Short mmCIF file of C-alpha atoms in Angstrom, two decimals:
data_model
loop_
_atom_site.label_atom_id
_atom_site.label_comp_id
_atom_site.label_asym_id
_atom_site.label_seq_id
_atom_site.Cartn_x
_atom_site.Cartn_y
_atom_site.Cartn_z
CA MET N 132 0.00 0.00 0.00
CA LYS N 133 1.56 3.25 -1.14
CA ILE N 134 1.38 6.04 1.48
CA ILE N 135 0.50 9.47 0.09
CA ARG N 136 -0.79 12.86 1.19
CA PHE N 137 -4.24 14.09 0.14
CA LEU N 138 -5.08 17.78 0.20
CA TYR N 139 -8.57 18.72 1.39
CA ARG N 140 -9.37 22.34 2.13
CA GLN N 141 -12.61 24.25 2.47
CA MET N 142 -13.44 27.92 2.52
CA ASN N 143 -16.72 29.13 4.05
CA LEU N 144 -17.87 32.22 2.17
CA ASN N 145 -20.57 34.60 3.30
CA THR N 146 -22.41 37.42 1.54
CA THR N 147 -20.10 40.28 2.43
CA GLY N 148 -18.62 42.25 -0.43
CA LYS N 149 -15.17 40.76 0.16
CA HIS N 150 -16.40 37.17 0.08
CA ARG N 151 -18.74 37.81 -2.82
CA ALA N 152 -15.79 39.12 -4.84
CA ARG N 153 -13.82 36.01 -3.90
CA ILE N 154 -16.62 33.70 -5.04
CA ARG N 155 -16.77 35.53 -8.36
CA LYS N 156 -12.99 35.18 -8.91
CA THR N 157 -13.07 31.53 -7.90
CA LEU N 158 -15.93 30.74 -10.28
CA ILE N 159 -14.29 32.62 -13.14
CA HIS N 160 -11.25 30.41 -12.62
CA SER N 161 -13.14 27.17 -11.97
CA LEU N 162 -15.57 27.53 -14.91
CA ARG N 163 -12.76 28.72 -17.21
CA ILE N 164 -14.58 31.93 -18.00
CA LEU N 165 -12.23 34.00 -20.13
CA THR N 166 -11.80 37.62 -19.11
CA GLU N 167 -9.65 40.46 -20.37
CA LYS N 168 -7.91 40.87 -17.02
CA LYS N 169 -5.35 38.09 -16.66
CA SER N 170 -2.23 38.33 -14.52
CA GLY N 171 -0.76 35.25 -16.18
CA PRO N 172 -1.67 31.80 -17.49
CA GLU N 173 -3.66 29.80 -14.91
CA TRP N 174 -3.98 26.65 -17.05
CA ASP N 175 -2.92 25.09 -20.34
CA GLU N 176 -5.80 25.51 -22.78
CA SER N 177 -4.53 22.63 -24.92
CA LEU N 178 -5.21 20.24 -21.99
CA SER N 179 -8.70 21.53 -21.14
CA GLY N 180 -10.43 18.60 -22.84
CA GLY N 181 -10.08 16.53 -19.65
CA ASN N 182 -11.95 19.02 -17.43
CA LEU N 183 -15.37 17.95 -16.11
CA LEU N 184 -18.35 19.90 -14.75
CA TRP N 185 -21.13 18.30 -12.69
CA PHE N 186 -24.22 20.54 -12.55
CA GLN N 187 -27.87 19.71 -11.95
CA ASN N 188 -27.09 15.98 -11.67
CA LYS N 189 -25.34 15.86 -15.05
CA CYS N 190 -21.61 15.44 -15.65
CA ARG N 191 -20.15 16.69 -18.92
CA PRO N 192 -16.81 17.95 -20.24
CA LEU N 193 -16.42 21.58 -19.23
CA ASP N 194 -15.52 22.50 -22.82
CA ASP N 195 -19.00 21.37 -23.90
CA TYR N 196 -20.63 24.24 -21.98
CA THR N 197 -21.22 27.47 -23.85
CA SER N 198 -20.47 30.85 -22.31
CA GLU N 199 -24.20 31.33 -21.67
CA GLN N 200 -24.47 27.96 -19.89
CA LYS N 201 -21.43 28.73 -17.77
CA GLN N 202 -23.07 32.03 -16.84
CA VAL N 203 -26.12 30.11 -15.59
CA VAL N 204 -23.87 28.05 -13.31
CA PHE N 205 -22.09 31.21 -12.22
CA ASP N 206 -25.34 33.01 -11.35
CA THR N 207 -26.65 29.96 -9.46
CA ILE N 208 -23.71 30.02 -7.05
CA VAL N 209 -22.89 33.71 -6.59
CA PRO N 210 -24.90 35.39 -3.80
CA PRO N 211 -27.51 37.83 -5.11
CA LYS N 212 -26.88 41.50 -4.64
CA GLN N 213 -27.99 43.06 -1.40
CA ILE N 214 -31.53 44.39 -1.61
CA THR N 215 -31.55 48.13 -1.31
CA ASN N 216 -34.27 49.68 0.87
CA MET N 217 -35.33 46.31 2.28
CA SER N 218 -37.64 48.04 4.76
CA ARG N 219 -39.58 49.51 1.85
CA VAL N 220 -39.98 46.06 0.30
CA LYS N 221 -41.27 44.69 3.61
CA THR N 222 -43.69 47.60 3.90
CA LYS N 223 -44.91 47.04 0.35
CA ARG N 224 -45.52 43.33 1.02
CA ARG N 225 -47.48 44.16 4.18
CA GLN N 226 -49.55 46.84 2.43
CA TYR N 227 -50.45 44.63 -0.54
CA LYS N 228 -51.25 41.73 1.74
CA ALA N 229 -53.78 44.00 3.43
CA LYS N 230 -55.18 45.01 0.02
CA ILE N 231 -55.63 41.33 -0.90
CA GLN N 232 -57.48 40.73 2.39
CA ASN N 233 -59.90 43.51 1.47
CA ALA N 234 -60.20 42.10 -2.06
CA ILE N 235 -61.18 38.72 -0.60
CA LYS N 236 -64.17 40.31 1.16
CA VAL N 237 -65.21 42.09 -2.04
CA GLU N 238 -64.96 38.92 -4.15
CA ARG N 239 -67.09 36.99 -1.67
CA ILE N 240 -69.73 39.69 -1.77
CA HIS N 241 -69.81 39.31 -5.58
CA GLY N 242 -70.04 35.55 -5.28
CA HIS N 243 -66.52 34.83 -6.55
CA ASP N 244 -65.78 32.30 -3.80
CA ASP N 245 -63.25 30.27 -5.84
CA ALA N 246 -61.16 33.37 -6.48
CA ALA N 247 -61.50 34.41 -2.82
CA ASP N 248 -60.28 30.99 -1.68
CA LEU N 249 -57.22 31.17 -3.93
CA LEU N 250 -56.44 34.66 -2.67
CA TRP N 251 -56.77 33.43 0.91
CA ASP N 252 -54.31 30.58 0.16
CA LEU N 253 -51.92 33.10 -1.40
CA ILE N 254 -51.63 35.39 1.63
CA GLY N 255 -51.48 32.34 3.88
CA ILE N 256 -48.13 31.26 2.44
CA SER N 257 -45.35 31.53 5.04
CA ASP N 258 -43.05 34.52 4.82
CA ASP N 259 -40.04 32.24 4.22
CA VAL N 260 -41.57 30.17 1.38
CA HIS N 261 -41.16 31.11 -2.27
CA ILE N 262 -44.44 31.70 -4.17
CA LYS N 263 -44.56 29.75 -7.39
CA GLU N 264 -45.71 31.26 -10.70
CA SER N 265 -48.45 28.64 -10.91
CA LYS N 266 -50.31 30.54 -8.18
CA LEU N 267 -50.50 33.63 -10.36
CA ALA N 268 -51.48 31.60 -13.42
CA ALA N 269 -54.40 30.01 -11.53
CA LEU N 270 -55.71 33.41 -10.37
CA GLU N 271 -55.47 34.81 -13.89
CA MET N 272 -58.04 32.17 -14.92
CA MET N 273 -60.50 33.20 -12.17
CA VAL N 274 -63.45 35.54 -12.54
CA MET N 275 -62.81 38.55 -10.31
CA ASN N 276 -64.14 42.03 -9.88
CA ARG N 277 -61.91 44.57 -11.66
CA HIS N 278 -59.83 41.65 -12.95
CA LYS N 279 -56.93 43.59 -14.48
CA GLN N 280 -56.34 45.69 -11.35
CA ARG N 281 -56.60 42.59 -9.16
CA ILE N 282 -53.90 40.75 -11.21
CA GLU N 283 -51.50 43.74 -11.04
CA MET N 284 -52.03 43.92 -7.27
CA ILE N 285 -51.29 40.18 -6.93
CA LYS N 286 -48.15 40.48 -9.08
CA THR N 287 -46.85 43.33 -6.92
CA PHE N 288 -47.42 41.31 -3.75
CA ILE N 289 -45.74 38.15 -5.15
CA LYS N 290 -42.78 40.15 -6.44
CA ALA N 291 -42.19 41.83 -3.06
CA HIS N 292 -42.68 38.52 -1.21
CA ASN N 293 -40.25 36.56 -3.40
CA LYS N 294 -37.72 39.36 -3.37
CA LEU N 295 -37.52 39.10 0.40
CA ILE N 296 -37.38 35.29 0.24
CA ASP N 297 -34.54 35.39 -2.29
CA SER N 298 -32.57 37.90 -0.25
CA ARG N 299 -29.26 36.85 1.24
CA PRO N 300 -28.91 35.36 4.72
CA ASN N 301 -27.20 37.02 7.66
CA LYS N 302 -23.83 38.32 6.48
CA ASN N 303 -22.00 36.11 8.99
CA ALA N 304 -23.72 32.91 7.83
CA THR N 305 -22.01 30.68 5.26
CA TYR N 306 -23.71 31.20 1.91
CA VAL N 307 -21.57 28.72 -0.01
CA GLN N 308 -18.69 26.47 0.93
CA GLU N 309 -15.90 26.11 -1.59
CA GLY N 310 -13.77 23.00 -1.23
CA ILE N 311 -10.79 21.56 -3.06
CA LEU N 312 -9.57 17.95 -3.15
CA LYS N 313 -6.20 17.18 -4.65
CA ILE N 314 -3.33 14.72 -4.59
CA PRO N 315 -0.20 16.91 -4.82
CA HIS N 316 2.11 16.43 -7.81
CA ARG N 317 5.01 15.08 -5.76
CA TRP N 318 3.15 11.85 -4.88
CA GLN N 319 3.06 10.87 -8.55
CA VAL N 320 -0.56 9.67 -8.61
CA GLY N 321 -1.80 10.44 -12.11
CA SER N 322 -5.19 10.50 -13.80
CA ASP N 323 -4.53 6.97 -15.01
CA ILE N 324 -4.88 5.87 -11.36
CA VAL N 325 -7.42 8.34 -9.92
CA SER N 326 -9.43 9.59 -12.89
CA PRO N 327 -11.36 12.87 -13.14
CA GLN N 328 -14.61 10.89 -12.94
CA ASP N 329 -13.31 9.25 -9.74
CA PHE N 330 -12.92 12.71 -8.23
CA ILE N 331 -16.47 13.66 -9.23
CA ASP N 332 -18.04 10.45 -7.89
CA PHE N 333 -16.09 10.47 -4.64
CA THR N 334 -16.68 14.15 -3.83
CA LYS N 335 -20.40 13.80 -4.49
CA ALA N 336 -20.51 10.67 -2.33
CA PHE N 337 -18.66 12.35 0.55
CA LEU N 338 -20.88 15.45 0.59
CA THR N 339 -24.19 13.63 0.20
CA HIS N 340 -23.21 11.06 2.85
CA HIS N 341 -22.37 13.61 5.54
CA PHE N 342 -24.48 16.61 4.46
CA PRO N 343 -27.48 15.21 2.55
CA ASN N 344 -29.73 18.23 3.19
CA TYR N 345 -27.29 20.75 1.70
CA PRO N 346 -27.48 20.95 -2.10
CA ILE N 347 -24.32 20.66 -4.17
CA HIS N 348 -24.31 23.58 -6.59
CA ALA N 349 -21.51 22.26 -8.80
CA LEU N 350 -18.42 20.04 -8.97
CA VAL N 351 -15.52 20.90 -11.27
CA VAL N 352 -12.48 18.75 -11.99
CA HIS N 353 -9.43 20.33 -13.62
CA THR N 354 -6.75 18.35 -15.45
CA ASP N 355 -5.13 21.26 -17.30
CA GLU N 356 -3.03 22.80 -14.52
CA ARG N 357 -0.01 20.65 -15.36
CA GLU N 358 2.71 20.15 -17.91
CA LYS N 359 1.89 18.28 -21.13
CA LYS N 360 4.04 15.28 -20.24
CA GLU N 361 2.51 14.97 -16.76
CA LEU N 362 -0.54 13.01 -15.66
CA THR N 363 -0.56 14.37 -12.10
CA GLY N 364 -2.26 17.48 -10.72
CA ALA N 365 -5.95 16.65 -11.27
CA HIS N 366 -8.13 18.18 -8.55
CA CYS N 367 -11.79 18.80 -7.75
CA HIS N 368 -13.54 22.02 -6.70
CA TYR N 369 -16.94 21.75 -5.06
CA PHE N 370 -19.50 24.43 -4.21
CA LEU N 371 -21.88 23.41 -1.43
CA SER N 372 -24.89 25.47 -0.43
CA GLY N 373 -24.89 26.83 3.10
CA GLN N 374 -28.69 26.50 3.30
CA GLU N 375 -30.34 23.22 4.22
CA THR N 376 -33.45 22.21 2.30
CA VAL N 377 -35.69 21.03 5.17
CA PHE N 378 -36.20 24.24 7.13
CA GLY N 379 -34.27 26.69 4.96
CA ASN N 380 -31.72 27.46 7.68
CA TRP N 381 -28.30 28.79 6.79
CA ASP N 382 -26.48 26.60 9.28
CA LEU N 383 -23.92 24.52 7.40
CA LEU N 384 -21.17 25.15 9.95
CA LYS N 385 -23.44 24.11 12.83
CA THR N 386 -24.30 20.92 10.98
CA GLN N 387 -20.63 20.21 10.29
CA VAL N 388 -19.86 20.39 14.01
CA GLU N 389 -22.76 18.01 14.70
CA VAL N 390 -21.54 15.60 12.00
CA VAL N 391 -18.00 15.62 13.38
CA ASN N 392 -19.39 15.08 16.90
CA GLN N 393 -21.34 12.08 15.60
CA TYR N 394 -18.18 10.75 13.96
CA GLN N 395 -16.31 11.11 17.25
CA ARG N 396 -19.19 9.61 19.19
CA GLU N 397 -19.11 6.47 17.02
CA LYS N 398 -15.36 6.32 17.34
CA ASN N 399 -15.62 6.57 21.13
CA LYS N 400 -18.13 3.70 21.10
CA ARG N 401 -15.74 1.53 19.12
CA LEU N 402 -12.89 2.36 21.49
CA ALA N 403 -15.09 1.62 24.50
CA ALA N 404 -16.14 -1.71 22.96
CA VAL N 405 -12.53 -2.66 22.33
CA ALA N 406 -11.55 -1.65 25.85
CA GLU N 407 -14.41 -3.67 27.32
CA ALA N 408 -13.50 -6.71 25.22
CA THR N 409 -9.86 -6.54 26.30
CA GLY N 410 -10.67 -5.75 29.92
CA GLU N 411 -8.96 -2.38 29.79
CA VAL N 412 -10.27 0.85 31.24
CA SER N 413 -11.02 3.35 28.52
CA ALA N 414 -9.60 6.74 29.40
CA LYS N 415 -11.49 9.77 28.13
CA THR N 416 -9.47 12.66 26.78
CA ASN N 417 -10.98 16.06 27.41
CA ILE N 418 -10.59 19.02 25.12
CA GLU N 419 -7.76 20.58 27.14
CA ASP N 420 -5.81 17.30 27.17
CA GLU N 421 -6.26 16.93 23.43
CA GLU N 422 -5.00 20.45 22.84
CA ALA N 423 -1.94 19.69 24.97
CA ALA N 424 -1.33 16.37 23.21
CA GLY N 425 -1.23 18.09 19.83
CA ALA N 426 -2.58 17.07 16.48
CA ASP N 427 -0.52 13.87 16.19
CA SER N 428 -2.80 12.01 18.56
CA GLU N 429 -3.78 8.65 17.11
CA GLY N 430 -7.15 8.79 18.89
CA GLU N 431 -6.50 5.67 20.96
CA ALA N 432 -8.40 7.18 23.91
CA GLU N 433 -11.99 8.41 23.89
CA GLU N 434 -12.25 12.11 23.21
CA GLU N 435 -14.66 14.67 24.57
CA LEU N 436 -17.26 15.97 22.16
CA LEU N 437 -17.47 19.60 21.15
CA PRO N 438 -20.18 21.87 22.66
CA GLU N 439 -23.71 20.99 21.53
CA ASN N 440 -24.49 24.64 20.82
CA CYS N 441 -21.67 24.52 18.26
CA ILE N 442 -20.26 27.83 19.46
CA LEU N 443 -16.53 27.10 19.48
CA THR N 444 -13.49 28.82 20.87
CA LEU N 445 -10.43 29.25 18.71
CA GLU N 446 -8.85 26.14 20.25
CA GLN N 447 -12.03 24.12 19.81
CA SER N 448 -12.25 25.23 16.19
CA ALA N 449 -8.73 23.84 15.64
CA ILE N 450 -9.78 20.51 17.19
CA HIS N 451 -12.90 20.49 15.02
CA GLY N 452 -10.69 20.98 11.95
CA GLU N 453 -8.41 18.10 12.97
CA ARG N 454 -11.35 15.75 13.57
CA PHE N 455 -12.96 16.79 10.29
CA GLN N 456 -9.71 15.88 8.52
CA ARG N 457 -9.65 12.48 10.23
CA MET N 458 -13.25 11.89 9.18
CA PHE N 459 -12.42 12.85 5.60
CA PHE N 460 -9.28 10.71 5.44
CA ASP N 461 -11.19 7.68 6.78
CA PHE N 462 -13.82 8.18 4.08
CA VAL N 463 -11.41 8.79 1.19
CA ASN N 464 -9.33 5.74 2.08
CA ASP N 465 -12.35 3.46 2.46
CA ASN N 466 -14.23 4.70 -0.60
CA LEU N 467 -11.55 5.69 -3.10
CA LEU N 468 -7.88 5.10 -2.41
CA ASN N 469 -7.49 1.71 -0.71
CA ASP N 470 -8.99 -0.13 -3.68
CA LYS N 471 -6.29 1.49 -5.83
CA GLY N 472 -3.43 0.43 -3.58
CA LEU N 473 -3.13 3.88 -1.97
CA ASN N 474 -3.56 5.11 1.58
CA ALA N 475 -3.70 8.79 2.49
CA GLU N 476 -2.21 9.84 5.81
CA ILE N 477 -2.42 13.15 7.63
CA ALA N 478 0.94 14.90 7.55
CA PRO N 479 2.90 14.75 10.84
CA GLU N 480 2.75 17.73 13.15
CA SER N 481 6.30 18.81 12.28
CA GLU N 482 5.31 19.10 8.62
CA ARG N 483 2.01 20.88 9.36
CA LYS N 484 3.69 23.43 11.62
CA SER N 485 6.60 24.14 9.27
CA GLU N 486 7.04 27.64 7.91
CA GLU N 487 6.37 26.37 4.38
CA ARG N 488 3.03 24.88 5.43
CA LYS N 489 2.06 28.09 7.25
CA ILE N 490 2.69 30.04 4.07
CA LEU N 491 0.64 27.55 2.03
CA ASN N 492 -2.23 27.77 4.53
CA ARG N 493 -2.24 31.55 4.31
CA ASP N 494 -2.13 31.43 0.51
CA ALA N 495 -5.05 28.98 0.44
CA LYS N 496 -7.34 31.88 1.36
CA LYS N 497 -6.31 33.71 -1.81
CA THR N 498 -7.54 33.11 -5.34
CA LYS N 499 -5.30 31.10 -7.64
CA SER N 500 -3.95 34.12 -9.50
CA GLU N 501 -3.08 35.88 -6.21
CA ARG N 502 -1.06 32.99 -4.81
CA PRO N 503 2.72 33.19 -5.14
CA TYR N 504 2.76 29.48 -6.08
CA ASN N 505 0.21 28.60 -8.76
CA TYR N 506 0.06 27.07 -12.23
CA ALA N 507 1.99 29.96 -13.82
CA THR N 508 4.74 30.06 -11.20
CA ARG N 509 4.98 26.26 -11.15
CA SER N 510 5.33 26.22 -14.94
CA ILE N 511 8.07 28.86 -14.67
CA GLU N 512 9.76 26.87 -11.92
CA LEU N 513 9.66 23.65 -13.97
CA LYS N 514 10.99 25.49 -17.02
CA GLU N 515 13.77 27.00 -14.90
CA LYS N 516 14.61 23.52 -13.58
CA ARG N 517 14.68 22.14 -17.12
CA LEU N 518 16.80 25.11 -18.24
CA ALA N 519 19.17 24.57 -15.31
CA HIS N 520 19.34 20.86 -16.20
CA ILE N 521 20.11 21.69 -19.84
CA GLN N 522 22.72 24.24 -18.73
CA ASN N 523 24.30 21.63 -16.46
CA GLN N 524 24.33 19.18 -19.37
CA ILE N 525 25.96 21.84 -21.56
CA VAL N 526 28.58 22.50 -18.87
CA GLU N 527 29.18 18.76 -18.49
CA GLN N 528 29.42 18.27 -22.25
CA HIS N 529 31.70 21.30 -22.52
CA GLN N 530 33.88 19.80 -19.79
CA GLU N 531 33.87 16.48 -21.62
CA LEU N 532 34.88 18.27 -24.83
CA GLU N 533 37.67 20.05 -22.96
CA ASN N 534 38.82 16.71 -21.56
CA VAL N 535 38.72 15.18 -25.07
CA GLN N 536 40.69 18.16 -26.43
CA LEU N 537 43.20 17.81 -23.62
CA ASN N 538 43.58 14.12 -24.45
CA ILE N 539 43.98 14.96 -28.14
CA ASP N 540 46.58 17.62 -27.32
CA ARG N 541 48.32 15.21 -24.96
CA GLN N 542 48.30 12.52 -27.62
CA LYS N 543 49.60 15.03 -30.18
CA ILE N 544 52.46 15.97 -27.88
CA GLN N 545 53.16 12.32 -27.13
CA GLY N 546 52.99 11.46 -30.84
CA GLN N 547 55.35 14.35 -31.71
CA GLN N 548 57.73 13.21 -29.01
CA GLU N 549 57.62 9.69 -30.45
CA LEU N 550 58.17 11.08 -33.97
CA ASP N 551 61.09 13.14 -32.69
CA ALA N 552 62.52 10.08 -30.99
CA ILE N 553 62.06 8.08 -34.19
CA GLN N 554 63.78 10.85 -36.17
CA VAL N 555 66.66 10.92 -33.74
CA ALA N 556 66.93 7.13 -33.94
CA LYS N 557 66.71 7.35 -37.74
CA ASP N 558 69.40 10.01 -37.89
CA SER N 559 71.58 7.97 -35.57
CA LEU N 560 70.99 4.84 -37.62
CA THR N 561 71.76 6.77 -40.83
CA ASN N 562 75.03 7.96 -39.35
CA ASP N 563 75.84 4.45 -38.23
CA VAL N 564 75.08 3.13 -41.70
CA LYS N 565 77.22 5.82 -43.31
CA GLN N 566 80.03 5.11 -40.94
CA LEU N 567 79.70 1.39 -41.59
CA GLU N 568 79.64 1.98 -45.33
CA THR N 569 82.74 4.09 -45.03
CA GLU N 570 84.42 1.41 -43.00
CA ILE N 571 83.34 -1.24 -45.50
CA GLU N 572 84.51 0.88 -48.41
CA ASN N 573 87.80 1.43 -46.69
CA LYS N 574 88.15 -2.26 -46.00
CA LEU N 575 87.18 -3.15 -49.55
CA GLU N 576 89.65 -0.64 -51.02
CA THR N 577 92.45 -2.09 -48.90
CA LYS N 578 91.47 -5.62 -49.90
CA PHE N 579 91.29 -4.64 -53.60
CA VAL N 580 94.70 -2.97 -53.46
CA ASN N 581 96.25 -5.98 -51.74
CA TYR N 582 94.59 -8.37 -54.22
CA LEU N 583 95.79 -6.39 -57.23
CA SER N 584 99.20 -6.01 -55.68
CA GLU N 585 99.45 -9.77 -55.36
CA LEU N 586 98.30 -10.11 -59.00
CA CYS N 587 100.94 -7.68 -60.16
CA SER N 588 103.59 -9.55 -58.20
CA ALA N 589 102.56 -12.78 -59.91
CA ILE N 590 102.68 -11.12 -63.35
CA TYR N 591 106.10 -9.74 -62.54
CA ALA N 592 107.30 -13.15 -61.43
CA ARG N 593 106.02 -14.67 -64.73
CA THR N 594 107.73 -11.97 -66.74
CA LYS N 595 110.99 -12.57 -64.87
CA ALA N 596 110.68 -16.33 -65.50
CA LEU N 597 110.17 -15.71 -69.22
CA ASN N 598 113.15 -13.42 -69.31
CA THR N 599 115.36 -16.08 -67.75
CA GLY N 600 114.09 -18.70 -70.16
CA ASN N 601 112.19 -20.67 -67.59
CA ASP N 602 109.09 -21.27 -69.67
CA ALA N 603 107.75 -24.04 -67.51
CA LEU N 604 107.71 -21.83 -64.42
CA ALA N 605 106.23 -19.01 -66.43
CA ALA N 606 103.44 -21.33 -67.56
CA LYS N 607 102.66 -22.23 -63.97
CA PHE N 608 102.56 -18.58 -63.00
CA ALA N 609 100.16 -17.98 -65.90
CA LYS N 610 97.76 -20.66 -64.61
CA ASN N 611 97.93 -19.21 -61.07
CA ILE N 612 97.29 -15.71 -62.38
CA VAL N 613 94.21 -16.86 -64.35
CA THR N 614 92.97 -18.77 -61.30
CA LYS N 615 93.41 -15.67 -59.12
CA ILE N 616 91.49 -13.54 -61.57
CA HIS N 617 88.63 -16.07 -61.50
CA GLY N 618 88.79 -16.05 -57.69
CA ALA N 619 88.04 -12.32 -57.44
CA SER N 620 85.33 -11.71 -54.79
CA THR N 621 83.39 -9.21 -56.91
CA PRO N 622 82.88 -8.58 -60.62
CA GLU N 623 84.46 -5.17 -60.15
CA LEU N 624 87.62 -6.73 -58.75
CA GLU N 625 87.72 -9.21 -61.62
CA GLN N 626 87.42 -6.35 -64.14
CA ALA N 627 90.24 -4.54 -62.38
CA CYS N 628 92.37 -7.67 -62.70
CA ILE N 629 91.64 -7.89 -66.44
CA GLN N 630 92.64 -4.23 -66.82
CA VAL N 631 95.93 -5.05 -65.09
CA LEU N 632 96.44 -7.87 -67.65
CA ASN N 633 95.78 -5.47 -70.48
CA ILE N 634 98.24 -3.00 -69.04
CA ALA N 635 100.82 -5.73 -68.67
CA GLY N 636 100.36 -6.51 -72.39
CA ASP N 637 100.86 -10.25 -71.89
CA ASP N 638 98.90 -11.73 -74.77
CA VAL N 639 99.55 -15.24 -73.56
CA LEU N 640 97.90 -14.46 -70.21
CA LEU N 641 94.98 -12.83 -71.94
CA ASN N 642 94.47 -15.85 -74.18
CA GLU N 643 94.91 -18.16 -71.24
CA TYR N 644 92.23 -16.21 -69.34
CA ASP N 645 89.85 -16.21 -72.30
CA SER N 646 90.26 -19.93 -72.82
CA SER N 647 89.81 -20.65 -69.13
CA ASN N 648 86.44 -18.94 -68.78
CA ASP N 649 84.79 -22.30 -69.31
CA THR N 650 87.01 -24.02 -66.79
CA SER N 651 86.18 -24.15 -63.07
CA PRO N 652 88.73 -22.44 -60.88
CA ASN N 653 88.83 -25.56 -58.69
CA GLU N 654 90.42 -27.48 -61.57
CA ALA N 655 93.32 -25.00 -61.77
CA SER N 656 96.66 -25.75 -60.32
CA PRO N 657 97.38 -24.71 -56.81
CA GLU N 658 98.74 -21.24 -56.39
CA VAL N 659 102.47 -20.93 -56.36
CA VAL N 660 103.80 -18.19 -54.23
#
């Protein structure tokens, strides 16, 4: 069972100018009557299709009512204007009543007994009962002496009589009670859980159960005082007559005290029965003890009833309000919320006595447009929250972008450092390669020189052998020379050797070399040093 809060407030409005102006403002708001004077948006017109109006036992969408029909509802609830010169109206009614009494005698003299009887019934109507038009219509059908003058006299009497009947009650008496029932937004109970029709049915059931003799003027449910994406915020306004229908008394507040007393009386009986069944002694809490205990009392002990005359002190009025709330919460839980998995609880004393709650309670006496926290200000607040959220997201994204840029810059620096290191390594390797090439070239040059030097020595030795006539030795030297040329480590060295042969001009060696190109060097004779 989900625990929630349920707002129930009522305002008792009398016929003073101040309260009459408040009723007018409230009805203009509740019936969505458009006026030129608007301090700010009080609802979202695009969501008005969900609003309901219950009037004269019919429930219809509020948008279905024309301006003229809304005006009828408006006029039904607003107190009539104060009658000016009421004493004159009373005098006129008394004077014309006397004239009708004289007319009765005249009509009987002329034998118009039926007309005389109807006239007698007319003046016999109580001063607090409205005279119906059917009475006048019946007399218009009668035969009377000086008929036209008689009918005008009767009309004047009925008009004065009904004007006094329709006049407002004592200015201190409650003319109409305005109430509001709402589950605050923060409890996240949307219209998909408690529908607008649920509000209508429950409110009507609550009022007719506890105050059956006090007519309900109208019930209005609003679903358009919210954001488009929300389902929460639906609430019901009711307008209850302060006049009971049995005796015509304007005594709603007195009846409410009696109803709350009856509620407490039944509760005391249940507590006494439980105490008797458990063998415990039921302690009775008097008014002073209850005031001292505070509003968080769970009502475990019997409580003293409020004065039967219903004239309450300020402290007793506070207790009456607390008990009324308990009575309401019991009813709303049993007849609406519990079946939906919800349970409304009265806020703890610390919450009710907080400065925020005190401000809300004071503002509750103002019309919607006059309250510092209403639909317009809530919409602004939600928009500011969304704007702040978007700004925070922008800041966070900007920070993320800065972090990404820092990472990119860091990676750039790291990459450049790696490139620089690679370049240094490359340069170093290039130098090493060059140095190695130089060393190799130097080594190769030395080896070439030594190789050619050895070749030249062999050619010289062959030439010397030829000059001394040692042809056999010269032939051996020739084979060794050819073998050495073929044993050159590189083609370049071999070419250098051939050039040396050409320079030496030894045709025999050249021919020997040419003829030995097809012969493997391994088949040559061993070198003779």
